[in-house]
MMTF fields as JSON, N, C-alpha, C and O atoms, coordinates in Angstrom:
{
  "mmtfVersion": "1.0.0",
  "mmtfProducer": "UNKNOWN",
  "numBonds": 335,
  "numAtoms": 336,
  "numGroups": 84,
  "numChains": 1,
  "numModels": 1,
  "chainsPerModel": [1],
  "groupsPerChain": [84],
  "chainIdList": ["A"],
  "bondAtomList": [4, 2, 8, 6, 12, 10, 16, 14, 20, 18, 24, 22, 28, 26, 32, 30, 36, 34, 40, 38, 44, 42, 48, 46, 52, 50, 56, 54, 60, 58, 64, 62, 68, 66, 72, 70, 76, 74, 80, 78, 84, 82, 88, 86, 92, 90, 96, 94, 100, 98, 104, 102, 108, 106, 112, 110, 116, 114, 120, 118, 124, 122, 128, 126, 132, 130, 136, 134, 140, 138, 144, 142, 148, 146, 152, 150, 156, 154, 160, 158, 164, 162, 168, 166, 172, 170, 176, 174, 180, 178, 184, 182, 188, 186, 192, 190, 196, 194, 200, 198, 204, 202, 208, 206, 212, 210, 216, 214, 220, 218, 224, 222, 228, 226, 232, 230, 236, 234, 240, 238, 244, 242, 248, 246, 252, 250, 256, 254, 260, 258, 264, 262, 268, 266, 272, 270, 276, 274, 280, 278, 284, 282, 288, 286, 292, 290, 296, 294, 300, 298, 304, 302, 308, 306, 312, 310, 316, 314, 320, 318, 324, 322, 328, 326, 332, 330],
  "bondOrderList": [1, 1, 1, 1, 1, 1, 1, 1, 1, 1, 1, 1, 1, 1, 1, 1, 1, 1, 1, 1, 1, 1, 1, 1, 1, 1, 1, 1, 1, 1, 1, 1, 1, 1, 1, 1, 1, 1, 1, 1, 1, 1, 1, 1, 1, 1, 1, 1, 1, 1, 1, 1, 1, 1, 1, 1, 1, 1, 1, 1, 1, 1, 1, 1, 1, 1, 1, 1, 1, 1, 1, 1, 1, 1, 1, 1, 1, 1, 1, 1, 1, 1, 1],
  "groupList": [{"groupName": "MET", "atomNameList": ["N", "CA", "C", "O"], "elementList": ["N", "C", "C", "O"], "formalChargeList": [0, 0, 0, 0], "bondAtomList": [1, 0, 2, 1, 3, 2], "bondOrderList": [1, 1, 2], "singleLetterCode": "M", "chemCompType": "L-PEPTIDE LINKING"}, {"groupName": "THR", "atomNameList": ["N", "CA", "C", "O"], "elementList": ["N", "C", "C", "O"], "formalChargeList": [0, 0, 0, 0], "bondAtomList": [1, 0, 2, 1, 3, 2], "bondOrderList": [1, 1, 2], "singleLetterCode": "T", "chemCompType": "L-PEPTIDE LINKING"}, {"groupName": "GLN", "atomNameList": ["N", "CA", "C", "O"], "elementList": ["N", "C", "C", "O"], "formalChargeList": [0, 0, 0, 0], "bondAtomList": [1, 0, 2, 1, 3, 2], "bondOrderList": [1, 1, 2], "singleLetterCode": "Q", "chemCompType": "L-PEPTIDE LINKING"}, {"groupName": "ALA", "atomNameList": ["N", "CA", "C", "O"], "elementList": ["N", "C", "C", "O"], "formalChargeList": [0, 0, 0, 0], "bondAtomList": [1, 0, 2, 1, 3, 2], "bondOrderList": [1, 1, 2], "singleLetterCode": "A", "chemCompType": "L-PEPTIDE LINKING"}, {"groupName": "TYR", "atomNameList": ["N", "CA", "C", "O"], "elementList": ["N", "C", "C", "O"], "formalChargeList": [0, 0, 0, 0], "bondAtomList": [1, 0, 2, 1, 3, 2], "bondOrderList": [1, 1, 2], "singleLetterCode": "Y", "chemCompType": "L-PEPTIDE LINKING"}, {"groupName": "GLU", "atomNameList": ["N", "CA", "C", "O"], "elementList": ["N", "C", "C", "O"], "formalChargeList": [0, 0, 0, 0], "bondAtomList": [1, 0, 2, 1, 3, 2], "bondOrderList": [1, 1, 2], "singleLetterCode": "E", "chemCompType": "L-PEPTIDE LINKING"}, {"groupName": "ARG", "atomNameList": ["N", "CA", "C", "O"], "elementList": ["N", "C", "C", "O"], "formalChargeList": [0, 0, 0, 0], "bondAtomList": [1, 0, 2, 1, 3, 2], "bondOrderList": [1, 1, 2], "singleLetterCode": "R", "chemCompType": "L-PEPTIDE LINKING"}, {"groupName": "LEU", "atomNameList": ["N", "CA", "C", "O"], "elementList": ["N", "C", "C", "O"], "formalChargeList": [0, 0, 0, 0], "bondAtomList": [1, 0, 2, 1, 3, 2], "bondOrderList": [1, 1, 2], "singleLetterCode": "L", "chemCompType": "L-PEPTIDE LINKING"}, {"groupName": "ASP", "atomNameList": ["N", "CA", "C", "O"], "elementList": ["N", "C", "C", "O"], "formalChargeList": [0, 0, 0, 0], "bondAtomList": [1, 0, 2, 1, 3, 2], "bondOrderList": [1, 1, 2], "singleLetterCode": "D", "chemCompType": "L-PEPTIDE LINKING"}, {"groupName": "HIS", "atomNameList": ["N", "CA", "C", "O"], "elementList": ["N", "C", "C", "O"], "formalChargeList": [0, 0, 0, 0], "bondAtomList": [1, 0, 2, 1, 3, 2], "bondOrderList": [1, 1, 2], "singleLetterCode": "H", "chemCompType": "L-PEPTIDE LINKING"}, {"groupName": "GLY", "atomNameList": ["N", "CA", "C", "O"], "elementList": ["N", "C", "C", "O"], "formalChargeList": [0, 0, 0, 0], "bondAtomList": [1, 0, 2, 1, 3, 2], "bondOrderList": [1, 1, 2], "singleLetterCode": "G", "chemCompType": "PEPTIDE LINKING"}, {"groupName": "ILE", "atomNameList": ["N", "CA", "C", "O"], "elementList": ["N", "C", "C", "O"], "formalChargeList": [0, 0, 0, 0], "bondAtomList": [1, 0, 2, 1, 3, 2], "bondOrderList": [1, 1, 2], "singleLetterCode": "I", "chemCompType": "L-PEPTIDE LINKING"}, {"groupName": "VAL", "atomNameList": ["N", "CA", "C", "O"], "elementList": ["N", "C", "C", "O"], "formalChargeList": [0, 0, 0, 0], "bondAtomList": [1, 0, 2, 1, 3, 2], "bondOrderList": [1, 1, 2], "singleLetterCode": "V", "chemCompType": "L-PEPTIDE LINKING"}, {"groupName": "CYS", "atomNameList": ["N", "CA", "C", "O"], "elementList": ["N", "C", "C", "O"], "formalChargeList": [0, 0, 0, 0], "bondAtomList": [1, 0, 2, 1, 3, 2], "bondOrderList": [1, 1, 2], "singleLetterCode": "C", "chemCompType": "L-PEPTIDE LINKING"}, {"groupName": "ASN", "atomNameList": ["N", "CA", "C", "O"], "elementList": ["N", "C", "C", "O"], "formalChargeList": [0, 0, 0, 0], "bondAtomList": [1, 0, 2, 1, 3, 2], "bondOrderList": [1, 1, 2], "singleLetterCode": "N", "chemCompType": "L-PEPTIDE LINKING"}, {"groupName": "LYS", "atomNameList": ["N", "CA", "C", "O"], "elementList": ["N", "C", "C", "O"], "formalChargeList": [0, 0, 0, 0], "bondAtomList": [1, 0, 2, 1, 3, 2], "bondOrderList": [1, 1, 2], "singleLetterCode": "K", "chemCompType": "L-PEPTIDE LINKING"}, {"groupName": "SER", "atomNameList": ["N", "CA", "C", "O"], "elementList": ["N", "C", "C", "O"], "formalChargeList": [0, 0, 0, 0], "bondAtomList": [1, 0, 2, 1, 3, 2], "bondOrderList": [1, 1, 2], "singleLetterCode": "S", "chemCompType": "L-PEPTIDE LINKING"}, {"groupName": "PRO", "atomNameList": ["N", "CA", "C", "O"], "elementList": ["N", "C", "C", "O"], "formalChargeList": [0, 0, 0, 0], "bondAtomList": [1, 0, 2, 1, 3, 2], "bondOrderList": [1, 1, 2], "singleLetterCode": "P", "chemCompType": "L-PEPTIDE LINKING"}],
  "groupTypeList": [0, 1, 1, 2, 3, 4, 5, 4, 5, 1, 2, 6, 7, 8, 9, 7, 10, 11, 12, 3, 10, 11, 13, 2, 6, 11, 14, 7, 11, 15, 7, 11, 8, 10, 16, 7, 17, 16, 17, 0, 5, 6, 15, 12, 16, 13, 10, 2, 3, 1, 2, 3, 0, 12, 7, 14, 3, 7, 10, 7, 1, 10, 6, 3, 7, 4, 7, 0, 17, 5, 4, 0, 5, 14, 15, 17, 12, 8, 7, 7, 11, 10, 3, 10],
  "groupIdList": [1, 2, 3, 4, 5, 6, 7, 8, 9, 10, 11, 12, 13, 14, 15, 16, 17, 18, 19, 20, 21, 22, 23, 24, 25, 26, 27, 28, 29, 30, 31, 32, 33, 34, 35, 36, 37, 38, 39, 40, 41, 42, 43, 44, 45, 46, 47, 48, 49, 50, 51, 52, 53, 54, 55, 56, 57, 58, 59, 60, 61, 62, 63, 64, 65, 66, 67, 68, 69, 70, 71, 72, 73, 74, 75, 76, 77, 78, 79, 80, 81, 82, 83, 84],
  "secStructList": [7, 7, 7, 7, 7, 7, 7, 7, 7, 7, 7, 7, 7, 6, 6, 2, 2, 2, 2, 2, 2, 2, 2, 2, 2, 6, 6, 2, 2, 2, 2, 2, 2, 2, 2, 1, 7, 7, 7, 6, 6, 7, 1, 1, 7, 2, 2, 2, 2, 2, 2, 2, 2, 2, 2, 2, 2, 6, 6, 6, 1, 7, 7, 7, 4, 4, 4, 2, 2, 2, 2, 2, 6, 6, 1, 7, 2, 2, 2, 2, 6, 7, 7, 7],
  "xCoordList": [40.808, 39.406, 38.564, 38.73, 37.671, 36.805, 35.398, 34.91, 34.787, 33.414, 32.491, 32.718, 31.461, 30.489, 29.28, 28.762, 28.852, 27.657, 26.46, 26.5, 25.43, 24.204, 23.123, 23.002, 22.345, 21.233, 19.937, 19.728, 19.081, 17.817, 16.659, 16.745, 15.589, 14.362, 13.206, 13.16, 12.283, 11.118, 9.856, 9.747, 8.921, 7.621, 6.569, 6.801, 5.419, 4.352, 3.572, 3.119, 3.425, 2.593, 1.254, 0.234, 1.257, 0.082, -0.466, 0.306, -1.757, -2.367, -2.42, -2.855, -1.989, -2.088, -1.196, -1.472, -0.135, 0.727, -0.011, 0.19, -0.866, -1.66, -2.664, -2.816, -3.343, -4.332, -3.647, -4.159, -2.5, -1.768, -1.311, -1.324, -0.908, -0.504, -1.645, -1.446, -2.833, -4.005, -4.332, -4.659, -4.245, -4.488, -3.484, -3.843, -2.241, -1.229, -1.512, -1.332, -1.951, -2.23, -3.336, -3.266, -4.36, -5.469, -5.234, -6.101, -4.053, -3.694, -4.713, -5.112, -5.128, -6.151, -5.776, -6.591, -4.553, -4.132, -4.18, -4.693, -3.655, -3.652, -5.067, -5.368, -5.936, -7.322, -8.023, -8.701, -7.85, -8.522, -7.886, -8.59, -6.558, -5.878, -6.124, -6.149, -6.304, -6.584, -7.989, -8.27, -8.873, -10.269, -10.557, -11.601, -9.639, -9.876, -8.785, -7.64, -9.128, -8.084, -7.191, -7.655, -5.93, -4.985, -4.253, -3.269, -4.722, -4.011, -2.587, -2.348, -1.669, -0.252, 0.056, 1.06, -0.782, -0.461, -0.748, -0.481, -1.278, -1.573, -0.299, 0.569, -0.202, 0.917, 0.619, 1.526, -0.657, -1.107, -2.175, -3.077, -2.07, -3.063, -4.368, -4.4, -5.429, -6.724, -6.637, -7.252, -5.882, -5.706, -4.993, -5.383, -3.943, -3.226, -4.122, -4.104, -4.906, -5.822, -6.865, -7.209, -7.366, -8.354, -7.749, -8.375, -6.533, -5.893, -5.645, -5.79, -5.277, -5.096, -6.407, -6.41, -7.526, -8.83, -9.219, -9.819, -8.88, -9.143, -8.341, -8.874, -7.071, -6.237, -6.772, -6.758, -7.243, -7.815, -9.087, -9.297, -9.939, -11.209, -10.98, -11.73, -9.957, -9.666, -8.652, -8.154, -8.355, -7.407, -8.01, -7.31, -9.296, -10.007, -9.866, -9.812, -9.807, -9.663, -10.921, -11.156, -11.731, -12.93, -12.633, -13.47, -11.458, -11.096, -11.717, -11.876, -12.057, -12.592, -11.471, -10.293, -11.851, -10.85, -9.971, -8.814, -10.481, -9.652, -8.509, -7.571, -8.579, -7.498, -6.498, -5.621, -6.622, -5.755, -4.266, -3.488, -3.825, -2.392, -1.872, -0.761, -2.66, -2.243, -2.191, -1.297, -3.14, -3.183, -1.979, -1.392, -1.614, -0.516, 0.856, 1.877, 0.883, 2.128, 3.209, 4.378, 2.843, 3.837, 3.811, 4.291, 3.254, 3.166, 4.156, 4.427, 4.696, 5.593, 4.779, 4.565, 4.339, 3.432, 4.028, 3.304, 5.329, 5.946, 5.845, 5.805, 5.803, 5.642, 4.179, 3.859, 3.293, 1.879, 1.151, 0.279, 1.498, 0.768, 1.67, 1.251, 2.875, 3.805, 4.286, 3.773, 5.267, 5.82, 4.792, 4.049, 4.766, 3.819, 3.546, 2.769],
  "yCoordList": [4.029, 4.4, 3.128, 2.23, 3.062, 1.89, 2.24, 3.354, 1.28, 1.446, 0.7, -0.469, 1.378, 0.747, 0.295, 1.021, -0.905, -1.433, -1.209, -1.55, -0.651, -0.408, -1.347, -1.62, -1.831, -2.705, -1.954, -1.433, -1.899, -1.182, -2.148, -3.181, -1.79, -2.578, -1.613, -0.564, -1.958, -1.101, -1.824, -3.047, -1.034, -1.558, -0.578, 0.631, -1.103, -0.259, 0.426, -0.209, 1.721, 2.497, 2.834, 2.895, 3.054, 3.53, 4.767, 5.654, 4.84, 5.984, 5.783, 6.677, 4.638, 4.339, 5.233, 5.438, 5.765, 6.69, 7.958, 8.5, 8.429, 9.631, 9.337, 10.13, 8.205, 7.831, 7.638, 8.094, 6.97, 6.769, 8.103, 8.29, 9.028, 10.353, 11.108, 11.787, 10.991, 11.642, 10.992, 11.685, 9.671, 8.977, 9.428, 9.594, 9.625, 10.109, 11.544, 11.909, 12.352, 13.764, 13.904, 14.771, 13.048, 13.131, 12.24, 12.122, 11.616, 10.743, 9.632, 9.362, 8.994, 7.951, 6.843, 6.443, 6.349, 5.24, 5.652, 4.906, 6.828, 7.294, 7.552, 7.267, 8.087, 8.333, 7.038, 6.968, 6.021, 4.748, 4.034, 3.538, 3.978, 3.293, 3.987, 3.327, 5.299, 6.025, 5.802, 6.067, 5.313, 5.095, 3.665, 3.392, 2.754, 1.334, 0.768, 1.214, -0.204, -0.871, -1.69, -2.22, -1.789, -2.497, -3.577, -3.286, -4.824, -5.918, -6.058, -5.824, -6.428, -6.498, -7.607, -7.525, -8.636, -9.765, -9.497, -10.358, -8.342, -8.02, -7.672, -6.963, -8.183, -7.823, -6.538, -5.771, -6.307, -5.131, -4.44, -5.092, -3.131, -2.404, -2.268, -2.472, -1.925, -1.715, -0.567, -0.621, 0.46, 1.59, 1.188, 1.604, 0.375, -0.107, -0.996, -0.904, -1.856, -2.722, -1.892, -2.198, -0.846, 0.023, 0.734, 0.813, 1.256, 1.932, 0.954, 1.324, -0.274, -1.289, -1.555, -1.732, -1.586, -1.797, -0.614, -0.794, 0.598, 1.786, 1.701, 1.959, 1.342, 1.209, 0.123, 0.28, -0.979, -2.058, -1.593, -1.882, -0.871, -0.412, 0.594, 0.617, 1.422, 2.426, 1.931, 2.698, 0.638, 0.05, -0.265, -0.716, -0.031, -0.233, -1.648, -1.864, -2.617, -4.0, -4.815, -5.8, -4.426, -5.184, -6.506, -7.409, -6.639, -7.89, -7.97, -6.961, -9.163, -9.397, -9.264, -9.397, -9.0, -8.791, -10.009, -9.853, -11.211, -12.384, -12.491, -13.26, -11.729, -11.698, -10.574, -10.318, -9.905, -8.782, -9.141, -8.348, -10.291, -10.602, -10.652, -10.195, -11.198, -11.243, -9.845, -9.544, -8.993, -7.629, -6.825, -6.066, -6.986, -6.214, -6.838, -6.267, -8.001, -8.74, -7.923, -7.991, -7.164, -6.411, -4.918, -4.106, -4.555, -3.152, -2.889, -3.791, -1.687, -1.345, -1.033, 0.131, -2.067, -1.934, -1.055, -0.286, -1.158, -0.348, 1.141, 1.952, 1.516, 2.926, 3.353, 4.482, 2.459, 2.801, 2.778, 3.612, 1.839, 1.663, 1.881, 2.481, 1.405, 1.508, 0.135, -0.886, 0.128, -1.142, -1.851, -1.219, -3.151, -3.909, -5.257, -6.022],
  "zCoordList": [-12.007, -11.994, -11.946, -12.772, -10.98, -10.855, -11.311, -11.118, -11.901, -12.367, -11.417, -11.104, -10.966, -10.079, -10.878, -11.726, -10.591, -11.248, -10.33, -9.148, -10.866, -10.111, -10.597, -11.791, -9.66, -10.006, -9.741, -8.646, -10.729, -10.623, -10.742, -11.405, -10.091, -10.159, -10.345, -9.702, -11.211, -11.426, -10.965, -11.045, -10.487, -10.096, -10.587, -10.622, -10.962, -11.504, -10.401, -9.449, -10.544, -9.63, -10.258, -9.571, -11.574, -12.292, -11.577, -11.212, -11.375, -10.69, -9.177, -8.45, -8.704, -7.276, -6.431, -5.249, -7.015, -6.29, -5.906, -4.819, -6.8, -6.514, -5.4, -4.47, -5.496, -4.479, -3.126, -2.103, -3.112, -1.859, -1.283, -0.067, -2.144, -1.684, -1.025, -0.018, -1.586, -0.987, 0.358, 1.321, 0.42, 1.694, 2.752, 3.918, 2.355, 3.298, 3.704, 4.866, 2.766, 3.059, 4.1, 4.971, 4.01, 4.976, 6.199, 7.065, 6.263, 7.398, 7.617, 8.75, 6.541, 6.618, 7.595, 8.426, 7.499, 8.361, 9.826, 10.66, 10.151, 11.546, 12.055, 13.214, 11.202, 11.615, 12.005, 13.03, 11.175, 11.434, 12.615, 13.495, 12.64, 13.743, 15.079, 16.118, 15.068, 16.297, 16.82, 17.989, 15.958, 16.348, 16.778, 17.371, 16.481, 16.76, 17.659, 17.599, 18.486, 19.279, 18.352, 17.343, 18.693, 17.835, 18.62, 19.3, 18.535, 19.206, 18.664, 17.479, 19.503, 19.138, 18.132, 17.424, 18.054, 17.183, 15.705, 14.867, 15.372, 13.967, 13.211, 13.719, 11.99, 11.119, 10.372, 10.047, 10.102, 9.355, 10.194, 10.719, 10.316, 11.113, 10.33, 9.116, 11.03, 10.375, 9.371, 8.306, 9.708, 8.797, 7.52, 6.429, 7.651, 6.471, 5.617, 4.389, 6.262, 5.518, 4.777, 3.635, 5.425, 4.781, 3.587, 2.53, 3.741, 2.614, 1.472, 0.306, 1.78, 0.738, 0.007, -1.212, 0.743, 0.105, -0.769, -1.828, -0.33, -1.152, -2.443, -3.522, -2.341, -3.537, -4.46, -5.681, -3.88, -4.681, -5.375, -6.553, -4.645, -5.218, -6.338, -7.313, -6.206, -7.229, -8.252, -9.076, -8.184, -9.118, -10.471, -11.378, -10.612, -11.879, -12.409, -13.62, -11.495, -11.922, -11.684, -12.383, -10.714, -10.404, -9.731, -9.749, -9.137, -8.477, -7.088, -6.4, -6.701, -5.359, -4.331, -4.662, -3.081, -2.03, -1.788, -1.399, -2.005, -1.761, -2.775, -2.566, -3.867, -4.851, -4.583, -5.407, -3.442, -3.105, -3.147, -3.676, -2.62, -2.697, -4.133, -4.405, -5.047, -6.447, -7.051, -7.842, -6.684, -7.209, -6.73, -7.501, -5.474, -4.894, -5.145, -4.761, -5.784, -5.978, -6.695, -6.316, -7.71, -8.477, -8.16, -8.951, -7.007, -6.596, -5.462, -4.669, -5.367, -4.25, -2.989, -2.65, -2.316, -1.179, -0.082, 0.551, 0.149, 1.199, 0.901, 1.826, -0.376, -0.741, -0.746, -0.374, -1.165, -1.28, 0.061, 0.305, 0.924, 2.176, 3.39, 4.38, 3.311, 4.429, 4.84, 4.383, 5.699, 6.17, 7.043, 7.794, 6.932, 7.751, 7.184, 7.755]
}
């Protein structure tokens, strides 16, 4: 009998999971990306950036947008916003 070791990692969602779920339900990213041209050289679409700003604004932190990388540092961005 062999024992398998599993490695787990946790990340804080807080209330942002609910907000991200609502954004997904209303297709926020697709609505915005469908309304704006999207140059190929972008790493993040306008819709993803908008959803990130919504999450930041509802994050109850009062942080300025230039601090967004620090705010999202310990968040599961791929789950909240999507790959990009």
